[in-house]
Amino acid sequence: MVVGNRMSISALRSDALLAVAATLLVLALQVFSGFKTLWDFGGDNDSLLRLVEIRDLIGGQGWFDLHQYRMGPEGGFVMHWSRLVDAPLAGIVLVVAAVTGSMATGEIVAQILWPALLFCLTLFFILRMARLFDGDRAVLPAAVVGAAALHFIGVFLPGVLDHHNIQLMLASAALYALLEAPQHRLAAGLAGVCSALMLAVGMETAPYVATLGLCVAGLFILRGAEEGKAARDFGLGFAGVSALVFFATVPGSEWGQAQCDAFSLTQFALAALAGLGLALVVSVRFAASTPARRLLSLGLLGAACVLVVAWAFPQCLASPYAGLDPRLKADWLDQVSEARSLFQLMVREPEVVVARYVTPLLAIILLAHRLRRSGWRRQDVLIGAALLTAFAVSVWQVRGSTFSIAFAVVPLSAWVGEWRQRAATNPSGRASAGMVAAWLLSLNASWTGAAAAASLALEDEAVTRQNVLAQATSCTAAADYPTLAAQPATMVLASSNLGSPILAYSGHRVFAGPYHRNIAGNLLALDALMGRPAEAERIVREHGVGLVVFCRGNPESQFLSERAPDGLLAAMMRGAVPEWLEVLPETAGQPLELYRVRPRS
């Protein structure tokens, strides 16, 4: 027993050191590149608005006050994000600022340290899963393939403060903890805690939380007492932390309000019912005594959860964007790249399909082959369920591939490890070729490179030149905004893609931003930018707009001008500036064009 514990601790230390080494290597590459993503977020509106939200919190905005006062119509709108992400980031900023005396330095350190820390933790959990899945031989491949995959998906780059990175880390931690249970006493409870936290951070993780819960319940039904303690601890951890999150992040005045897109009474009620119900079924001897009784009891619990939603929260059974204004759906949501489905990508961006869907699909095939060859094992079922769920989500929206690519690392690393072992024990040309092929096919970079080469081969020179120009002038860099920041604070009319950068890099207000709750502000911006100049002037003057800003190279500017060729934006793109606007001379030759609204004569 002592020897086994020592080996376990040694393996744990080895995996931690590998994760740290890989993180430091990736950070070194970022240092040599000059931390480009810190100065050019590449259109990552969410990270910029998160930075604004952190500044607001540090500046004195209330913990429970999630209004974004500088975006939308007068008074702003309420964001659906969680303070659970703002708090640690604000803490890093404040600690560094206290030491250095510079809030700007604190922000830079937070923008580098936070994604790096989450990268390290996520990779560590992936390494642990790979070891449990296929032994020691899978660990080194998991370190290489995993580090490359996490770097590829882009959510751990310096400056990325969006919540997808912490959600992926929590999902990986929960999955790893379930793999460890029931051998380790606290593992299942930790899985429940992580599941509650990732749901609290954002509702897009609901499919993964549901999958983990169903796996726990299914294992309990099949194995009974062997999985009973793990099921009970998972349920208690899930329900308990959900209660803590509810009371810590939802103001008392809103305890009775149901929100479908943010943690509220809806999610708390379901988490309490499902988690405590699971723990109760496990604890009642009659209900837990036979597979049939366990199935019946948990089936009734599932039915109760469905009935609660259907009776108390029926609005949450609809599509997440069912209530979105049709104009916003057509002129905004359908153009958001991360919200596109697999089928839309196959038509519009086939190279993205190759880059983001091939390695998860290959991992699913490998898992199916493993199950056929070796039978059903606990770890195979858990990894397979998580991977299939993530892949299904990615078919609906490509953002799900962030999870499927990460989960795919586990079976892919086992495949590479198997070929490495073959090449070492029985050296041959076939074994060496198989090992090389396994390495190459498991790396997303291989598929990305092939897709990029094929895409370039299909494009003619003029199209390629146009794409390069558009990318270079899309106004996503901090260096594009000093002139705007120097102007007196006012309301700015701009497209939604420019909303978060304007807030982050200046003191102005904006109507539009790519957020589904900002319905009134986004519609006002569309009405003004796509309306005829006379109608645009009426909106501008009624709402106190002082500046009109646009960027010719930004994809949204190009799209909106094509959708409304007679509109204000299209006219300005052609150089036809209405007389009620005057260009700011200092913006001549800059990608971000600024026009001041003339006073009425």
XYZ file of C-alpha atoms in Angstrom:
601
model
C 0.000 0.000 0.000
C 2.822 2.391 0.900
C 4.625 1.619 -2.352
C 1.407 2.217 -4.295
C 0.849 5.555 -2.589
C 4.421 6.600 -3.308
C 4.030 5.681 -6.970
C 0.762 7.616 -7.115
C 2.366 10.705 -5.555
C 5.337 10.370 -7.901
C 3.031 10.204 -10.923
C 1.063 13.189 -9.645
C 4.258 15.204 -9.234
C 5.473 14.141 -12.677
C 2.216 15.207 -14.333
C 2.282 18.553 -12.533
C 5.870 19.212 -13.630
C 5.022 18.298 -17.228
C 2.058 20.702 -17.199
C 4.184 23.502 -15.740
C 6.988 22.871 -18.248
C 4.581 22.951 -21.185
C 3.005 26.161 -19.864
C 6.396 27.831 -19.503
C 7.313 26.767 -23.033
C 4.119 28.257 -24.445
C 4.696 31.430 -22.425
C 8.239 31.648 -23.782
C 6.857 31.502 -27.318
C 4.490 34.344 -26.416
C 7.383 36.376 -25.017
C 9.351 35.964 -28.247
C 6.291 37.071 -30.233
C 5.974 40.188 -28.064
C 2.622 39.136 -26.540
C 0.831 40.194 -29.712
C -2.607 39.282 -28.420
C -2.269 41.786 -25.577
C -2.144 44.650 -28.038
C -4.415 43.235 -30.722
C -7.298 41.124 -29.462
C -8.256 40.097 -32.986
C -11.922 40.914 -32.523
C -12.248 39.252 -29.087
C -15.001 41.529 -27.817
C -15.728 39.377 -24.769
C -12.214 39.674 -23.322
C -12.250 43.439 -23.785
C -15.677 43.837 -22.182
C -14.573 41.581 -19.316
C -11.658 43.975 -18.792
C -14.125 46.873 -18.721
C -16.290 44.980 -16.234
C -13.272 44.379 -13.966
C -12.356 48.074 -14.092
C -15.935 48.970 -13.176
C -15.879 46.563 -10.212
C -12.552 47.933 -8.967
C -13.866 51.450 -9.527
C -16.727 50.896 -7.108
C -19.601 49.367 -9.107
C -21.590 47.058 -6.852
C -20.939 43.309 -6.670
C -24.541 42.536 -7.601
C -24.766 45.336 -10.173
C -24.054 43.780 -13.580
C -25.209 46.775 -15.605
C -22.950 47.831 -18.443
C -23.773 51.512 -18.220
C -21.659 52.639 -21.169
C -23.209 50.275 -23.710
C -26.738 50.354 -25.044
C -29.335 53.123 -24.780
C -29.362 55.575 -21.867
C -28.987 53.584 -18.637
C -27.230 50.674 -20.307
C -28.310 47.052 -19.939
C -27.697 44.139 -17.562
C -25.041 41.634 -18.615
C -25.544 37.904 -18.067
C -21.976 37.165 -16.967
C -20.877 36.001 -13.525
C -18.864 37.903 -10.943
C -17.162 34.577 -10.183
C -14.798 35.317 -13.075
C -14.431 39.025 -12.326
C -13.385 38.453 -8.698
C -10.079 36.553 -9.153
C -9.061 38.789 -12.032
C -9.785 41.933 -10.041
C -7.823 40.405 -7.172
C -4.746 39.899 -9.361
C -4.979 43.460 -10.684
C -5.277 44.949 -7.206
C -2.419 42.904 -5.702
C -0.017 43.740 -8.532
C -1.104 47.385 -8.515
C -0.460 47.549 -4.761
C 3.072 46.197 -5.281
C 3.991 48.194 -8.397
C 1.867 51.291 -7.906
C 0.426 50.911 -11.413
C -3.081 49.736 -12.242
C -2.032 49.327 -15.900
C 0.733 46.926 -14.834
C -1.785 45.022 -12.752
C -4.035 44.610 -15.787
C -1.177 43.369 -17.961
C -0.067 40.831 -15.346
C -3.640 39.589 -14.967
C -4.013 39.277 -18.736
C -0.902 37.097 -18.893
C -1.111 35.185 -15.602
C -4.802 34.211 -15.647
C -4.877 32.397 -19.029
C -1.485 30.791 -18.295
C -2.695 29.463 -14.936
C -5.861 28.035 -16.496
C -3.805 26.521 -19.351
C -1.548 24.797 -16.808
C -4.435 23.430 -14.754
C -6.380 22.228 -17.794
C -3.333 20.462 -19.217
C -2.627 18.892 -15.808
C -6.145 17.433 -15.661
C -5.805 16.147 -19.225
C -2.519 14.444 -18.322
C -4.144 12.838 -15.309
C -7.047 11.618 -17.435
C -4.667 10.196 -20.032
C -2.770 8.283 -17.347
C -5.971 6.810 -15.926
C -7.253 6.049 -19.417
C -4.224 4.212 -20.816
C -1.390 4.189 -18.308
C 2.050 5.762 -18.319
C 2.577 5.411 -22.074
C -0.166 7.965 -22.806
C 1.256 10.748 -20.628
C 4.013 12.156 -22.853
C 1.778 12.140 -25.960
C -0.929 13.853 -23.891
C 1.542 16.561 -22.898
C 2.536 17.246 -26.508
C -0.841 16.791 -28.194
C -2.660 18.447 -25.282
C -0.438 21.518 -25.116
C -0.686 21.951 -28.887
C -4.469 21.533 -28.815
C -5.018 23.989 -25.955
C -2.796 26.532 -27.665
C -4.615 25.987 -30.966
C -8.136 26.635 -29.640
C -7.027 30.113 -28.599
C -8.889 30.508 -25.303
C -5.667 30.475 -23.267
C -3.744 33.144 -25.176
C -2.448 36.168 -23.233
C -5.211 38.710 -22.890
C -8.074 36.223 -23.134
C -10.291 36.977 -20.148
C -13.409 35.415 -21.609
C -15.077 32.729 -19.468
C -14.624 29.853 -21.921
C -11.145 29.085 -20.609
C -12.228 28.675 -16.998
C -15.240 26.656 -18.119
C -12.970 24.248 -20.004
C -10.664 23.978 -16.992
C -13.600 23.211 -14.678
C -15.039 20.667 -17.126
C -11.661 18.924 -17.359
C -11.332 18.936 -13.562
C -14.827 17.476 -13.119
C -14.215 14.741 -15.682
C -10.862 13.844 -14.134
C -12.389 13.734 -10.656
C -15.092 11.325 -11.838
C -12.412 9.106 -13.343
C -10.718 9.014 -9.935
C -13.934 8.177 -8.087
C -14.908 5.953 -6.328
C -11.321 5.080 -5.331
C -10.639 8.523 -3.832
C -12.899 9.781 -1.081
C -13.243 13.430 -2.142
C -13.108 13.013 -5.925
C -16.828 12.727 -6.695
C -17.678 15.653 -4.430
C -15.058 17.742 -6.223
C -16.658 16.777 -9.545
C -19.999 18.042 -8.262
C -18.402 21.289 -7.083
C -16.736 21.886 -10.458
C -19.972 21.088 -12.295
C -21.880 23.663 -10.244
C -19.182 26.288 -10.776
C -18.994 25.860 -14.543
C -22.776 26.136 -14.769
C -22.648 29.273 -12.622
C -20.044 30.831 -14.924
C -22.153 30.326 -18.061
C -25.176 28.396 -19.273
C -23.399 27.105 -22.394
C -21.878 24.364 -20.211
C -25.313 22.938 -19.306
C -24.938 20.009 -21.779
C -21.650 18.955 -20.155
C -23.038 19.268 -16.630
C -26.063 17.204 -17.637
C -23.839 14.568 -19.246
C -21.662 14.214 -16.151
C -24.737 13.935 -13.947
C -26.290 11.299 -16.194
C -23.032 9.326 -16.195
C -22.931 9.364 -12.385
C -26.554 8.250 -12.212
C -26.064 5.574 -14.879
C -23.025 4.089 -13.155
C -24.950 3.975 -9.895
C -27.863 2.184 -11.566
C -25.554 -0.424 -13.081
C -23.105 -0.925 -10.217
C -25.070 -0.070 -7.106
C -23.108 0.227 -3.865
C -19.811 0.294 -5.778
C -20.791 3.698 -7.200
C -23.232 4.757 -4.490
C -20.887 6.894 -2.409
C -19.563 8.645 -5.499
C -23.107 9.407 -6.678
C -24.105 10.733 -3.249
C -21.024 12.952 -2.957
C -21.448 14.288 -6.490
C -25.065 15.211 -5.781
C -24.267 16.894 -2.472
C -21.330 18.811 -3.932
C -23.425 19.951 -6.891
C -26.415 21.056 -4.817
C -24.347 22.605 -2.022
C -22.138 24.786 -4.211
C -25.111 25.767 -6.370
C -26.746 27.133 -3.210
C -23.595 29.035 -2.264
C -23.318 30.496 -5.754
C -26.968 31.528 -5.764
C -26.771 33.454 -2.503
C -23.320 34.881 -3.294
C -24.078 36.204 -6.782
C -27.834 36.847 -6.956
C -29.166 39.881 -5.024
C -32.017 39.245 -2.628
C -34.362 41.389 -4.708
C -33.947 38.908 -7.588
C -34.178 35.590 -5.722
C -37.652 35.028 -7.160
C -36.711 35.911 -10.740
C -36.001 33.227 -13.349
C -33.294 33.833 -15.948
C -32.534 31.278 -18.646
C -29.158 32.694 -19.713
C -27.621 33.317 -16.267
C -27.490 31.560 -12.912
C -30.743 32.310 -11.124
C -33.679 30.662 -9.365
C -34.119 28.337 -12.354
C -30.668 26.791 -12.180
C -30.576 26.779 -8.370
C -33.920 24.981 -8.112
C -32.919 22.314 -10.627
C -29.467 21.825 -9.076
C -30.954 21.458 -5.608
C -33.629 19.037 -6.784
C -31.280 16.934 -8.918
C -28.328 16.927 -6.505
C -30.227 16.346 -3.270
C -32.566 13.918 -5.025
C -29.621 11.828 -6.229
C -28.093 11.797 -2.736
C -31.459 10.814 -1.226
C -31.980 7.891 -3.627
C -28.512 6.588 -2.806
C -29.137 6.900 0.931
C -32.556 5.167 1.028
C -31.867 1.447 1.184
C -35.152 0.422 -0.447
C -34.634 2.721 -3.457
C -30.982 1.719 -3.902
C -31.238 -2.019 -3.288
C -31.688 -3.338 -6.861
C -30.949 -2.068 -10.393
C -34.666 -1.937 -11.177
C -35.436 0.146 -8.103
C -32.497 2.439 -8.764
C -33.656 2.930 -12.343
C -37.228 3.628 -11.251
C -36.201 6.027 -8.491
C -33.835 8.043 -10.667
C -36.333 7.958 -13.528
C -38.896 9.563 -11.232
C -36.297 12.139 -10.166
C -35.583 12.964 -13.811
C -39.303 13.280 -14.519
C -39.669 15.614 -11.544
C -36.893 17.840 -12.917
C -38.596 17.989 -16.308
C -41.966 18.785 -14.726
C -40.446 21.584 -12.630
C -38.984 23.210 -15.736
C -42.168 22.740 -17.768
C -44.379 24.122 -14.992
C -42.258 26.831 -13.371
C -39.789 27.823 -16.088
C -41.331 26.899 -19.486
C -39.546 29.786 -21.208
C -36.246 27.995 -20.645
C -37.324 25.075 -22.832
C -37.144 27.301 -25.927
C -34.063 27.966 -28.020
C -31.600 30.306 -26.255
C -32.181 32.913 -28.964
C -35.897 32.305 -29.500
C -36.791 35.765 -28.219
C -34.166 37.605 -30.231
C -35.445 40.245 -32.630
C -35.503 38.797 -36.192
C -33.434 41.708 -37.486
C -30.724 41.051 -34.936
C -30.725 37.392 -35.819
C -30.293 38.116 -39.540
C -27.956 41.102 -39.316
C -25.909 40.081 -36.290
C -26.227 36.559 -34.806
C -26.098 34.703 -38.118
C -22.806 36.467 -38.864
C -21.126 35.558 -35.543
C -18.501 33.008 -36.487
C -18.493 31.080 -33.198
C -22.280 30.624 -33.386
C -22.225 28.939 -36.808
C -23.191 25.304 -37.182
C -21.144 22.594 -38.825
C -23.373 22.760 -41.898
C -22.973 26.532 -42.254
C -19.212 26.156 -41.934
C -19.133 23.477 -44.626
C -20.552 26.062 -47.042
C -18.828 29.232 -45.830
C -15.561 28.119 -44.229
C -14.679 24.500 -45.073
C -11.128 25.034 -43.810
C -12.547 25.595 -40.299
C -14.336 22.237 -40.524
C -11.032 20.498 -41.197
C -9.227 22.376 -38.440
C -11.847 21.935 -35.713
C -13.752 18.724 -36.378
C -11.283 16.133 -37.648
C -9.332 15.345 -34.465
C -12.491 14.956 -32.305
C -14.036 12.718 -34.972
C -10.841 10.658 -35.140
C -10.904 10.339 -31.343
C -14.520 9.121 -31.449
C -13.566 6.460 -34.019
C -10.643 5.364 -31.848
C -12.909 5.129 -28.813
C -15.452 3.036 -30.721
C -12.676 0.688 -31.829
C -11.391 0.458 -28.261
C -14.849 -0.387 -26.910
C -15.341 -3.057 -29.568
C -11.948 -4.566 -28.862
C -11.765 -4.360 -25.064
C -15.335 -3.999 -23.847
C -16.886 -1.282 -21.727
C -14.671 0.179 -19.045
C -15.630 2.943 -16.643
C -13.050 5.425 -17.931
C -13.979 4.750 -21.562
C -17.643 5.452 -20.871
C -16.930 8.736 -19.088
C -14.462 10.044 -21.676
C -16.682 8.871 -24.521
C -19.818 10.511 -23.105
C -18.055 13.853 -22.584
C -16.478 13.755 -26.053
C -19.706 12.812 -27.826
C -21.611 15.570 -26.021
C -18.999 18.172 -26.919
C -18.959 17.006 -30.540
C -22.771 17.188 -30.724
C -22.666 20.737 -29.337
C -20.016 21.655 -31.919
C -22.306 20.419 -34.699
C -24.881 22.960 -33.475
C -22.355 25.739 -32.822
C -18.653 25.647 -33.595
C -17.816 27.049 -30.133
C -18.444 23.514 -28.808
C -15.271 22.393 -30.574
C -13.285 24.130 -27.829
C -14.373 21.279 -25.557
C -14.360 18.453 -28.105
C -10.793 19.226 -29.221
C -9.596 19.183 -25.594
C -11.441 15.978 -24.649
C -10.202 14.294 -27.838
C -6.636 14.538 -26.544
C -7.181 11.598 -24.171
C -8.000 8.848 -26.718
C -5.572 10.388 -29.229
C -2.721 10.260 -26.710
C -3.530 6.613 -25.992
C -3.327 5.919 -29.728
C 0.028 7.662 -30.076
C 1.307 5.914 -26.947
C 0.353 2.536 -28.347
C 2.257 3.169 -31.587
C 5.283 4.496 -29.680
C 5.338 1.299 -27.638
C 5.093 -0.825 -30.783
C 7.960 1.059 -32.400
C 10.094 0.630 -29.275
C 9.420 -3.072 -28.636
C 9.341 -4.279 -32.259
C 11.278 -1.800 -34.403
C 10.249 -1.889 -38.051
C 9.482 0.447 -40.886
C 5.772 -0.179 -40.491
C 5.832 0.564 -36.755
C 7.848 3.751 -37.267
C 5.541 4.920 -40.051
C 2.493 4.179 -37.912
C 3.955 6.141 -35.006
C 4.738 9.161 -37.187
C 1.275 9.035 -38.739
C -0.376 8.836 -35.311
C 1.576 11.888 -34.115
C 0.744 13.937 -37.206
C -2.926 12.979 -37.364
C -3.425 13.763 -33.668
C -2.118 17.330 -33.911
C -4.593 20.044 -34.877
C -1.726 22.007 -36.390
C -1.362 19.344 -39.099
C -4.987 19.667 -40.151
C -4.944 23.457 -39.852
C -1.901 23.685 -42.094
C -3.410 21.347 -44.666
C -6.680 23.297 -44.664
C -4.870 26.622 -45.024
C -2.797 25.300 -47.930
C -5.888 23.955 -49.677
C -7.753 27.223 -49.083
C -4.922 29.285 -50.564
C -4.699 26.991 -53.562
C -8.384 27.538 -54.315
C -8.270 31.340 -53.981
C -7.170 33.552 -56.813
C -4.604 36.265 -56.225
C -7.124 39.107 -56.061
C -9.237 37.386 -53.397
C -6.149 36.565 -51.348
C -4.975 40.170 -51.495
C -8.436 41.382 -50.441
C -8.525 38.996 -47.461
C -5.078 40.074 -46.291
C -6.064 43.735 -46.557
C -9.281 43.180 -44.618
C -7.432 41.345 -41.880
C -4.819 44.079 -41.597
C -7.339 46.916 -41.277
C -10.165 45.492 -39.182
C -9.468 47.875 -36.254
C -8.916 45.266 -33.567
C -5.628 46.670 -32.199
C -5.231 49.084 -29.301
C -3.060 51.257 -31.577
C -6.155 52.081 -33.666
C -7.900 53.948 -30.815
C -5.708 56.754 -29.329
C -7.241 59.456 -31.526
C -10.753 58.388 -30.510
C -9.715 58.236 -26.838
C -8.436 61.830 -27.038
C -11.884 63.195 -27.943
C -14.251 64.511 -25.236
C -16.444 61.714 -23.870
C -19.663 61.294 -25.829
C -22.051 58.731 -27.298
C -20.459 56.977 -30.284
C -22.365 55.406 -33.156
C -20.425 52.364 -34.396
C -21.044 48.768 -35.430
C -21.288 46.102 -32.723
C -17.819 44.684 -33.490
C -16.288 48.000 -32.416
C -18.364 48.372 -29.248
C -16.115 46.589 -26.733
C -12.846 48.061 -28.071
C -14.298 51.574 -27.842
C -15.248 50.981 -24.189
C -11.893 49.400 -23.344
C -9.677 51.942 -25.101
C -11.626 55.166 -24.454
C -14.088 56.800 -22.087
C -16.933 56.982 -24.609
C -20.342 55.282 -24.647
C -21.695 53.158 -27.493
C -25.053 51.838 -28.606
C -23.997 48.454 -29.949
C -22.075 45.432 -28.740
C -22.319 41.739 -29.695
C -24.490 40.730 -26.731
C -27.974 39.260 -26.988
C -29.367 41.231 -24.036
C -28.475 44.573 -25.622
C -31.489 44.459 -27.918
C -32.457 48.148 -27.818
C -28.916 49.416 -28.304
C -28.119 47.064 -31.153
C -31.344 47.898 -32.952
C -30.649 51.630 -32.624
C -27.205 51.141 -34.170
C -28.615 49.060 -37.024
C -31.388 51.606 -37.667
C -28.838 54.412 -37.886
C -26.096 52.617 -39.842
C -28.440 50.856 -42.281
C -31.017 53.633 -42.525
C -30.876 56.435 -45.062
C -28.739 59.412 -43.976
C -31.798 61.534 -43.101
C -33.202 58.821 -40.821
C -29.737 58.272 -39.339
C -29.466 61.984 -38.522
C -32.774 61.886 -36.653
C -31.574 58.953 -34.486
C -28.179 60.541 -33.921
C -29.610 63.841 -32.709
C -32.392 62.287 -30.615
C -29.884 60.176 -28.665
C -27.082 62.695 -28.272
C -24.525 61.022 -30.516
C -21.354 63.105 -30.794
C -19.193 60.863 -33.000
C -19.798 58.423 -35.827
C -17.031 55.847 -36.182
C -16.469 53.112 -38.732
C -13.712 50.882 -40.053
C -13.656 49.993 -43.737
C -11.760 46.760 -43.226
C -13.955 45.399 -40.465
C -16.056 42.480 -41.754
C -19.199 43.828 -40.104
C -18.861 47.157 -41.919
C -18.591 45.349 -45.215
C -21.556 43.102 -44.433
C -23.901 45.889 -43.272
C -23.066 48.095 -46.238
C -23.927 45.233 -48.582
C -27.181 44.534 -46.723
C -28.253 48.208 -46.918
C -26.594 49.817 -49.974
C -28.651 53.000 -49.513
C -27.846 53.291 -45.813
C -25.579 55.716 -43.985
C -22.721 53.246 -43.541
C -22.726 52.208 -47.197
C -22.701 55.854 -48.279
C -19.764 56.644 -46.002
C -17.907 53.552 -47.235
C -18.252 55.035 -50.738
C -16.970 58.398 -49.515
C -20.371 60.137 -49.581
C -20.385 61.839 -46.173
C -23.632 63.677 -45.294
C -23.352 67.373 -44.536
C -24.302 66.943 -40.871
C -21.012 65.084 -40.300
C -17.461 66.395 -40.505
C -14.354 64.272 -40.613
C -11.736 64.677 -37.904
C -8.629 65.629 -39.905
C -6.288 63.799 -37.523
C -7.840 60.460 -38.553
C -6.802 60.844 -42.197
C -5.085 57.683 -43.366
C -6.044 55.743 -40.211
C -8.145 52.553 -40.417
C -10.591 53.878 -37.798
C -12.407 56.853 -39.330
C -13.965 59.434 -36.990
C -16.699 61.902 -37.895
C -18.007 64.611 -35.576
C -21.728 65.446 -35.591
C -22.128 69.105 -36.569
C -24.378 71.230 -34.364
C -27.691 72.259 -35.893
C -27.321 75.468 -37.865
